[in-house]
Short mmCIF file of C-alpha atoms and ligand atoms in Angstrom, two decimals:
data_model
loop_
_atom_site.label_atom_id
_atom_site.label_comp_id
_atom_site.label_asym_id
_atom_site.label_seq_id
_atom_site.Cartn_x
_atom_site.Cartn_y
_atom_site.Cartn_z
CA MET A 286 5.82 23.74 -102.79
CA LYS A 287 4.21 20.33 -102.56
CA ALA A 288 5.84 17.33 -100.92
CA VAL A 289 4.71 13.78 -100.19
CA ALA A 290 5.25 13.08 -96.50
CA VAL A 291 4.35 10.71 -93.69
CA TYR A 292 4.12 11.08 -89.93
CA PRO A 293 6.71 8.48 -88.88
CA GLY A 294 5.32 6.04 -86.38
CA LYS A 295 1.77 6.62 -87.63
CA ALA A 296 0.65 3.95 -90.12
CA ASP A 297 -0.87 5.01 -93.48
CA SER A 298 -0.15 8.67 -92.82
CA VAL A 299 1.04 9.50 -96.33
CA HIS A 300 -0.21 12.96 -97.31
CA LEU A 301 0.68 16.13 -99.19
CA GLU A 302 2.62 18.64 -97.15
CA ASP A 303 3.17 22.26 -98.13
CA VAL A 304 6.82 23.14 -97.54
CA PRO A 305 8.99 26.16 -98.37
CA LYS A 306 11.10 25.95 -101.50
CA PRO A 307 14.74 25.36 -100.48
CA LEU A 308 17.39 27.98 -101.17
CA LEU A 309 20.79 27.51 -102.76
CA ASP A 310 22.41 29.04 -99.69
CA ASP A 311 20.90 26.41 -97.41
CA VAL A 312 24.20 24.65 -98.22
CA PRO A 313 27.22 26.71 -97.10
CA ASP A 314 30.45 27.64 -98.89
CA GLY A 315 28.99 27.89 -102.38
CA ARG A 316 28.62 24.12 -102.65
CA GLY A 317 24.83 24.13 -103.01
CA VAL A 318 23.05 22.62 -105.99
CA LEU A 319 19.38 23.53 -106.51
CA VAL A 320 17.62 20.71 -108.35
CA LYS A 321 14.19 20.52 -109.92
CA VAL A 322 12.86 17.02 -109.27
CA LEU A 323 11.67 15.21 -112.40
CA ARG A 324 11.06 11.65 -111.24
CA VAL A 325 11.18 9.73 -108.00
CA GLY A 326 11.02 5.94 -107.73
CA VAL A 327 9.51 4.24 -104.72
CA ASP A 328 10.24 0.84 -103.22
CA GLY A 329 9.69 -1.45 -100.24
CA THR A 330 11.43 1.01 -97.95
CA ASP A 331 8.81 3.68 -98.72
CA LYS A 332 6.07 1.13 -98.17
CA GLU A 333 7.55 0.23 -94.78
CA ILE A 334 7.91 3.88 -93.82
CA ASN A 335 4.24 4.48 -94.59
CA ALA A 336 3.40 1.36 -92.61
CA ALA A 337 5.26 2.96 -89.65
CA GLU A 338 7.78 0.12 -89.57
CA TYR A 339 10.74 2.28 -90.40
CA GLY A 340 11.83 5.91 -90.73
CA ALA A 341 12.16 9.03 -88.59
CA SER A 342 11.47 12.70 -89.23
CA PRO A 343 14.17 15.37 -89.01
CA PRO A 344 14.53 16.95 -85.57
CA GLY A 345 11.98 19.76 -85.21
CA ASP A 346 9.52 18.37 -87.80
CA ASP A 347 6.69 15.96 -87.15
CA PHE A 348 6.67 14.82 -90.78
CA LEU A 349 9.17 13.15 -93.09
CA ILE A 350 9.23 13.87 -96.82
CA ILE A 351 9.68 10.42 -98.32
CA GLY A 352 11.29 9.28 -101.59
CA HIS A 353 14.97 8.45 -101.99
CA GLU A 354 15.24 7.19 -105.61
CA ASN A 355 15.54 10.62 -107.19
CA PHE A 356 16.23 12.06 -110.61
CA GLY A 357 16.23 15.75 -111.49
CA VAL A 358 17.73 18.63 -113.42
CA VAL A 359 20.00 21.30 -111.99
CA VAL A 360 18.51 24.78 -111.83
CA GLU A 361 21.21 26.76 -110.05
CA VAL A 362 24.65 26.09 -108.58
CA GLY A 363 26.85 27.78 -105.98
CA ALA A 364 30.20 29.33 -106.83
CA ASN A 365 32.23 26.33 -105.68
CA VAL A 366 30.35 23.55 -107.41
CA PRO A 367 32.54 21.54 -109.84
CA ASP A 368 31.82 22.35 -113.47
CA THR A 369 30.60 18.82 -114.21
CA ILE A 370 27.40 20.04 -112.52
CA CYS A 371 25.75 23.10 -114.04
CA PRO A 372 22.25 24.36 -114.81
CA GLY A 373 20.60 21.87 -117.16
CA THR A 374 22.66 18.87 -115.98
CA TYR A 375 20.65 15.78 -115.06
CA VAL A 376 21.58 14.58 -111.60
CA VAL A 377 20.86 11.99 -108.95
CA ALA A 378 21.63 12.68 -105.30
CA SER A 379 22.77 9.92 -102.98
CA VAL A 380 20.82 8.91 -99.88
CA ARG A 381 23.21 8.48 -96.94
CA ARG A 382 24.80 11.46 -95.20
CA PRO A 383 27.75 11.49 -92.80
CA GLY A 384 27.21 11.25 -89.06
CA SER A 385 30.11 11.39 -86.63
CA SER A 386 31.88 8.21 -87.68
CA LEU A 387 35.29 8.39 -89.31
CA PHE A 388 33.85 6.72 -92.37
CA GLY A 389 31.52 9.64 -92.98
CA GLN A 390 34.49 11.98 -92.84
CA ILE A 391 36.18 10.13 -95.69
CA GLY A 392 33.05 9.97 -97.83
CA LEU A 393 32.12 6.39 -96.92
CA GLN A 394 29.03 7.15 -94.85
CA ASP A 395 27.54 3.85 -96.01
CA PHE A 396 30.15 2.26 -93.71
CA THR A 397 29.19 4.29 -90.68
CA THR A 398 29.75 2.66 -87.31
CA ASP A 399 27.36 5.10 -85.63
CA GLU A 400 24.14 3.73 -84.20
CA VAL A 401 22.24 6.56 -85.84
CA TYR A 402 22.41 6.89 -89.58
CA TYR A 403 21.14 9.67 -91.78
CA GLU A 404 19.35 8.87 -95.03
CA ARG A 405 17.38 11.36 -97.10
CA GLY A 406 13.76 10.28 -97.35
CA ILE A 407 14.25 7.48 -94.84
CA ASN A 408 15.85 8.44 -91.57
CA LEU A 409 16.16 11.91 -89.99
CA LEU A 410 16.46 13.81 -93.30
CA HIS A 411 13.77 14.84 -95.76
CA GLY A 412 13.64 13.05 -99.09
CA TYR A 413 12.99 13.91 -102.69
CA LEU A 414 9.25 13.42 -103.32
CA THR A 415 8.86 17.15 -103.72
CA GLU A 416 9.37 19.82 -106.36
CA TYR A 417 12.89 21.04 -105.58
CA TYR A 418 15.76 20.10 -103.32
CA VAL A 419 19.10 21.64 -102.45
CA GLU A 420 22.11 19.46 -101.81
CA ASP A 421 25.84 19.70 -101.31
CA SER A 422 27.59 18.98 -104.61
CA ASP A 423 29.59 16.24 -102.86
CA PHE A 424 26.39 14.17 -102.82
CA VAL A 425 25.14 14.99 -106.33
CA PHE A 426 26.09 12.84 -109.33
CA PRO A 427 25.79 13.99 -112.94
CA LEU A 428 24.30 11.79 -115.66
CA PRO A 429 24.57 12.25 -119.43
CA ALA A 430 21.40 13.46 -121.18
CA SER A 431 21.19 10.06 -122.89
CA LEU A 432 20.09 8.63 -119.53
CA ARG A 433 17.16 11.05 -119.24
CA ASP A 434 14.60 8.25 -119.49
CA VAL A 435 16.21 5.69 -117.19
CA GLY A 436 18.18 7.85 -114.74
CA VAL A 437 15.62 7.29 -112.00
CA LEU A 438 17.01 3.75 -111.83
CA LEU A 439 20.44 4.94 -110.69
CA GLU A 440 19.79 4.82 -106.94
CA PRO A 441 18.51 1.22 -106.94
CA THR A 442 21.30 0.35 -109.38
CA THR A 443 23.85 1.49 -106.82
CA VAL A 444 22.68 -1.27 -104.46
CA ALA A 445 23.73 -3.81 -107.10
CA GLU A 446 26.87 -1.84 -107.89
CA LYS A 447 28.10 -1.68 -104.36
CA GLY A 448 27.49 -5.40 -103.92
CA ILE A 449 29.36 -6.45 -107.01
CA ASN A 450 32.11 -3.84 -106.68
CA HIS A 451 32.79 -5.08 -103.18
CA ALA A 452 32.78 -8.69 -104.28
CA PHE A 453 35.56 -7.84 -106.73
CA GLU A 454 37.36 -5.76 -104.10
CA ILE A 455 37.23 -8.67 -101.64
CA GLN A 456 38.50 -11.09 -104.25
CA ARG A 457 41.72 -9.19 -104.69
CA ARG A 458 42.75 -11.56 -101.89
CA LEU A 459 42.92 -14.31 -104.54
CA LYS A 460 45.47 -12.53 -106.77
CA ILE A 461 43.67 -14.19 -109.68
CA TRP A 462 39.87 -14.27 -109.70
CA GLN A 463 38.20 -15.35 -112.86
CA PRO A 464 34.56 -15.64 -111.85
CA GLN A 465 32.38 -17.46 -114.34
CA ARG A 466 29.02 -18.17 -112.81
CA ALA A 467 26.78 -15.83 -110.87
CA ALA A 468 23.50 -16.58 -109.18
CA ILE A 469 21.12 -13.80 -108.28
CA LEU A 470 18.45 -14.64 -105.75
CA GLY A 471 15.27 -12.65 -106.29
CA SER A 472 13.89 -11.05 -109.43
CA GLY A 473 12.46 -7.75 -108.18
CA THR A 474 14.01 -4.46 -109.24
CA ILE A 475 17.21 -5.01 -107.26
CA GLY A 476 17.52 -8.64 -108.37
CA LEU A 477 17.13 -7.61 -112.00
CA LEU A 478 19.68 -4.81 -111.63
CA MET A 479 22.09 -7.26 -109.98
CA ALA A 480 21.52 -9.61 -112.91
CA LEU A 481 22.37 -6.77 -115.27
CA ALA A 482 25.52 -5.86 -113.34
CA ALA A 483 26.65 -9.50 -113.44
CA ARG A 484 26.07 -9.79 -117.20
CA LEU A 485 27.87 -6.50 -117.86
CA ARG A 486 30.87 -8.08 -116.14
CA GLY A 487 30.68 -11.10 -118.44
CA LEU A 488 29.36 -13.59 -115.89
CA GLU A 489 27.09 -16.52 -116.75
CA LEU A 490 23.83 -15.65 -115.09
CA THR A 491 21.27 -17.68 -113.20
CA VAL A 492 18.38 -15.94 -111.50
CA TYR A 493 16.56 -17.95 -108.85
CA SER A 494 13.23 -16.59 -107.69
CA LEU A 495 9.76 -17.68 -106.62
CA PRO A 496 7.34 -17.02 -109.54
CA ARG A 497 6.94 -19.62 -112.26
CA LYS A 498 7.17 -18.79 -115.93
CA PRO A 499 5.51 -17.29 -117.86
CA TYR A 500 6.73 -14.29 -115.94
CA ARG A 501 7.82 -10.96 -117.33
CA ASN A 502 10.81 -10.71 -115.04
CA ALA A 503 11.97 -14.15 -116.22
CA ASP A 504 11.76 -12.87 -119.80
CA LEU A 505 13.91 -9.92 -118.77
CA VAL A 506 16.51 -12.31 -117.34
CA GLU A 507 16.51 -14.28 -120.60
CA GLU A 508 16.92 -11.07 -122.60
CA LEU A 509 20.16 -10.58 -120.71
CA GLY A 510 21.24 -14.06 -121.77
CA GLY A 511 20.57 -15.50 -118.31
CA THR A 512 18.65 -18.56 -117.13
CA TYR A 513 15.65 -18.20 -114.87
CA ILE A 514 14.83 -20.92 -112.35
CA SER A 515 11.73 -20.87 -110.17
CA SER A 516 12.08 -21.89 -106.55
CA ALA A 517 8.61 -23.40 -106.91
CA ASP A 518 10.15 -26.10 -109.13
CA HIS A 519 13.73 -26.48 -107.92
CA THR A 520 15.74 -26.15 -104.74
CA LEU A 521 18.75 -23.88 -104.82
CA GLU A 522 20.87 -27.00 -104.50
CA GLU A 523 19.35 -28.37 -107.70
CA ALA A 524 19.86 -25.04 -109.41
CA SER A 525 23.48 -25.10 -108.36
CA GLU A 526 23.98 -28.66 -109.62
CA GLU A 527 22.54 -27.63 -112.96
CA ARG A 528 24.12 -24.17 -113.32
CA GLY A 529 26.83 -23.86 -110.66
CA PRO A 530 29.07 -23.96 -108.79
CA PHE A 531 28.55 -20.25 -108.34
CA ASP A 532 31.55 -17.96 -107.87
CA LEU A 533 29.25 -15.14 -106.87
CA ILE A 534 25.80 -15.22 -105.30
CA MET A 535 23.89 -12.04 -104.56
CA ASP A 536 20.70 -12.08 -102.55
CA ALA A 537 17.86 -9.62 -103.03
CA THR A 538 14.91 -11.79 -102.04
CA GLY A 539 13.98 -10.25 -98.70
CA PHE A 540 13.68 -13.86 -97.49
CA SER A 541 16.52 -14.54 -95.06
CA PRO A 542 16.36 -18.37 -94.84
CA ILE A 543 17.55 -18.60 -98.46
CA VAL A 544 20.84 -17.06 -97.35
CA TRP A 545 21.83 -20.26 -95.52
CA GLU A 546 21.01 -22.39 -98.54
CA ALA A 547 23.10 -20.03 -100.61
CA ALA A 548 25.98 -20.28 -98.13
CA GLU A 549 25.80 -24.03 -98.54
CA VAL A 550 25.90 -24.11 -102.34
CA LEU A 551 28.36 -21.24 -102.83
CA GLY A 552 31.40 -22.41 -104.83
CA LYS A 553 34.92 -22.62 -103.46
CA ASN A 554 36.55 -19.21 -103.00
CA GLY A 555 33.12 -17.73 -103.71
CA VAL A 556 31.48 -14.60 -102.39
CA LEU A 557 27.93 -14.36 -101.13
CA VAL A 558 26.57 -10.79 -101.06
CA LEU A 559 23.56 -9.99 -98.87
CA SER A 560 21.41 -6.94 -99.56
CA SER A 561 17.96 -7.70 -98.15
CA ILE A 562 16.82 -5.56 -95.25
CA THR A 563 14.78 -8.09 -93.31
CA GLY A 564 13.06 -6.28 -90.47
CA GLY A 565 11.26 -9.34 -89.12
CA ASP A 566 12.34 -12.01 -86.65
CA ARG A 567 12.26 -15.08 -88.84
CA ARG A 568 14.31 -18.06 -87.69
CA ALA A 569 15.72 -20.88 -89.76
CA GLU A 570 17.15 -24.30 -89.15
CA ILE A 571 20.44 -24.59 -90.99
CA ASN A 572 23.08 -27.20 -91.78
CA SER A 573 25.47 -25.51 -89.47
CA ASP A 574 28.39 -27.95 -89.61
CA LYS A 575 28.17 -28.32 -93.34
CA ILE A 576 28.04 -24.59 -93.98
CA ASN A 577 30.83 -23.86 -91.56
CA GLN A 578 33.07 -26.56 -92.98
CA GLY A 579 32.32 -25.44 -96.51
CA PHE A 580 33.36 -21.91 -95.63
CA VAL A 581 36.56 -23.04 -93.97
CA LEU A 582 37.69 -25.61 -96.51
CA GLY A 583 36.41 -23.51 -99.41
CA ASN A 584 37.71 -20.11 -98.28
CA LYS A 585 34.30 -18.57 -98.81
CA VAL A 586 33.13 -15.06 -97.90
CA MET A 587 29.70 -13.76 -96.93
CA VAL A 588 29.34 -9.98 -96.94
CA GLY A 589 26.51 -7.56 -96.26
CA THR A 590 26.03 -4.36 -98.20
CA VAL A 591 23.99 -1.24 -97.63
CA ASN A 592 23.90 1.35 -100.35
CA ALA A 593 26.19 3.16 -101.31
CA SER A 594 29.43 5.10 -101.77
CA PRO A 595 30.20 7.79 -104.35
CA ALA A 596 32.22 5.23 -106.31
CA ASP A 597 29.13 3.06 -106.61
CA PHE A 598 27.10 5.97 -107.95
CA ARG A 599 29.79 6.65 -110.53
CA SER A 600 30.07 3.01 -111.60
CA GLY A 601 26.26 2.93 -111.63
CA VAL A 602 26.20 5.72 -114.19
CA ASP A 603 28.78 3.83 -116.27
CA ASP A 604 26.74 0.64 -116.10
CA LEU A 605 23.51 2.39 -117.09
CA ILE A 606 25.35 3.78 -120.13
CA LYS A 607 26.72 0.33 -120.97
CA ALA A 608 23.33 -1.27 -120.44
CA GLU A 609 21.74 1.08 -122.96
CA ALA A 610 24.44 0.12 -125.46
CA VAL A 611 24.58 -3.65 -124.85
CA PHE A 612 20.94 -4.35 -124.02
CA PRO A 613 19.12 -1.43 -125.68
CA GLY A 614 15.65 -0.83 -124.29
CA TRP A 615 16.07 -3.30 -121.44
CA LEU A 616 16.21 -0.69 -118.66
CA HIS A 617 13.07 1.02 -119.99
CA LYS A 618 11.16 -2.19 -119.47
CA LEU A 619 11.78 -1.94 -115.72
CA LEU A 620 9.87 1.34 -115.63
CA THR A 621 6.49 -0.35 -115.56
CA THR A 622 4.39 1.89 -113.39
CA PRO A 623 4.43 5.68 -113.75
CA ILE A 624 2.31 7.73 -111.36
CA PRO A 625 1.31 11.15 -112.70
CA GLY A 626 2.17 13.92 -110.21
CA LEU A 627 2.85 14.22 -106.49
CA GLU A 628 -0.85 14.67 -105.74
CA ASN A 629 -1.47 11.05 -106.77
CA TYR A 630 0.41 9.68 -103.77
CA ASP A 631 -2.52 7.40 -102.96
CA GLN A 632 -2.21 5.72 -106.32
CA MET A 633 1.54 5.46 -105.72
CA ILE A 634 1.09 3.62 -102.42
CA ARG A 635 -1.56 1.37 -103.95
CA ALA A 636 0.73 0.44 -106.83
CA LEU A 637 3.48 -0.27 -104.33
CA THR A 638 1.35 -2.50 -102.14
CA ASP A 639 -1.15 -4.13 -104.52
CA ASP A 640 0.35 -4.26 -108.00
CA ARG A 641 2.15 -7.59 -108.08
CA ASP A 642 3.20 -7.06 -111.68
CA ALA A 643 4.89 -3.73 -111.12
CA ILE A 644 8.65 -3.67 -111.37
CA LYS A 645 9.45 0.00 -110.79
CA VAL A 646 6.76 2.33 -109.50
CA TYR A 647 7.81 5.96 -109.94
CA VAL A 648 6.25 9.39 -109.75
CA GLU A 649 6.44 11.73 -112.72
CA VAL A 650 6.98 14.85 -110.65
CA ALA A 651 7.64 17.26 -113.51
CA GLN A 652 7.75 16.69 -117.25
CA ASN A 653 10.47 18.71 -118.80
CA GLY A 654 14.00 19.99 -118.48
CA ALA A 655 15.21 23.16 -116.80
CA ALA A 656 12.88 25.14 -114.55
C1 BGC B 761 17.69 2.46 -100.00
C2 BGC B 761 19.09 2.61 -99.52
C3 BGC B 761 19.14 2.63 -98.03
C4 BGC B 761 18.44 1.41 -97.48
C5 BGC B 761 18.42 1.37 -95.96
C6 BGC B 761 17.04 1.27 -99.36
O1 BGC B 761 15.70 1.21 -99.79
O2 BGC B 761 17.63 2.31 -101.42
O3 BGC B 761 19.64 3.80 -100.03
O4 BGC B 761 20.47 2.66 -97.59
O5 BGC B 761 17.11 1.37 -97.96
O6 BGC B 761 17.62 2.34 -95.37
ZN1 ZN B 762 15.50 1.98 -101.79
#
């Protein structure tokens, strides 16, 4: 079968690879789930992998099948797969896999303390930009058929989910937390999904991001009932004076200096969630005393998050269902840029690198339901 792969370490090496179709019994103990891939989203991580900035192939292979934002339909299941997953069920598989850390053993491989981490389509494990995959049912999450059209957004949604779920988890320290105002930094796919997650939890929403209006992503923020502020017109401090103080700030800009401004304007008892994977070596001058004092006197928290635990996949499914009910059609608008078929991987990479207007670029791997 066909797969889109790169040679890690070799820039612009994206190509079609011919690989054997996986077998149900590749996963032991009857826990295998054979899935026909329907759609796969791509993001900055895939771009970086193809630019040889990131990623590693599985031991024994010189190539890595890319693609981690998967969506598919179950074809066949092993004898010990729970009955929530059966042939015909739409599913999304998670990305991280356990290593040797204790956290992996308890299902929290996103909290691994190992130096090496395993992520399908990213690091040391093949991904989903192919026709079929087999996975252990522990890592496969069912979606209702009503999410057929937007299910490919689940994996990126889990980045937002984990961030906001952990913010609430952390705030149990307060005994009473009644957050009112959230600021999301960045208005790409993750920023928009964070904005959605915040609105679904009843928070007043401000999205702070570079482009000026008119801007489609700003319209999407306003459709959620949020306010969009361009960093070209206002500092984050001004935005906070106007719309804050913020109880929750979540960053998805990819621009690390903004984090220190956010730390400065974060409200008392607030939580600042960081999700940008910034591979560079940017430095920033910061108001160190002011930030430090604000954190101490204001009991603030700054927390990093890398996607994601099973609980975040499950709450992600719930939020996609709620989103379709509360903001009908909104999720569909994120699916701006379909690429027809695995063989159009060149077009996929071009859309990812050159199309400034794209929100979600995704490959239509196969059209219909069961195999
Ligand atoms: C993926 C995550 C992954 C992270 C780090 C992101 O693009 O969506 O699943 O944990 O990259 O590799
Ligand atoms: Zn990703």
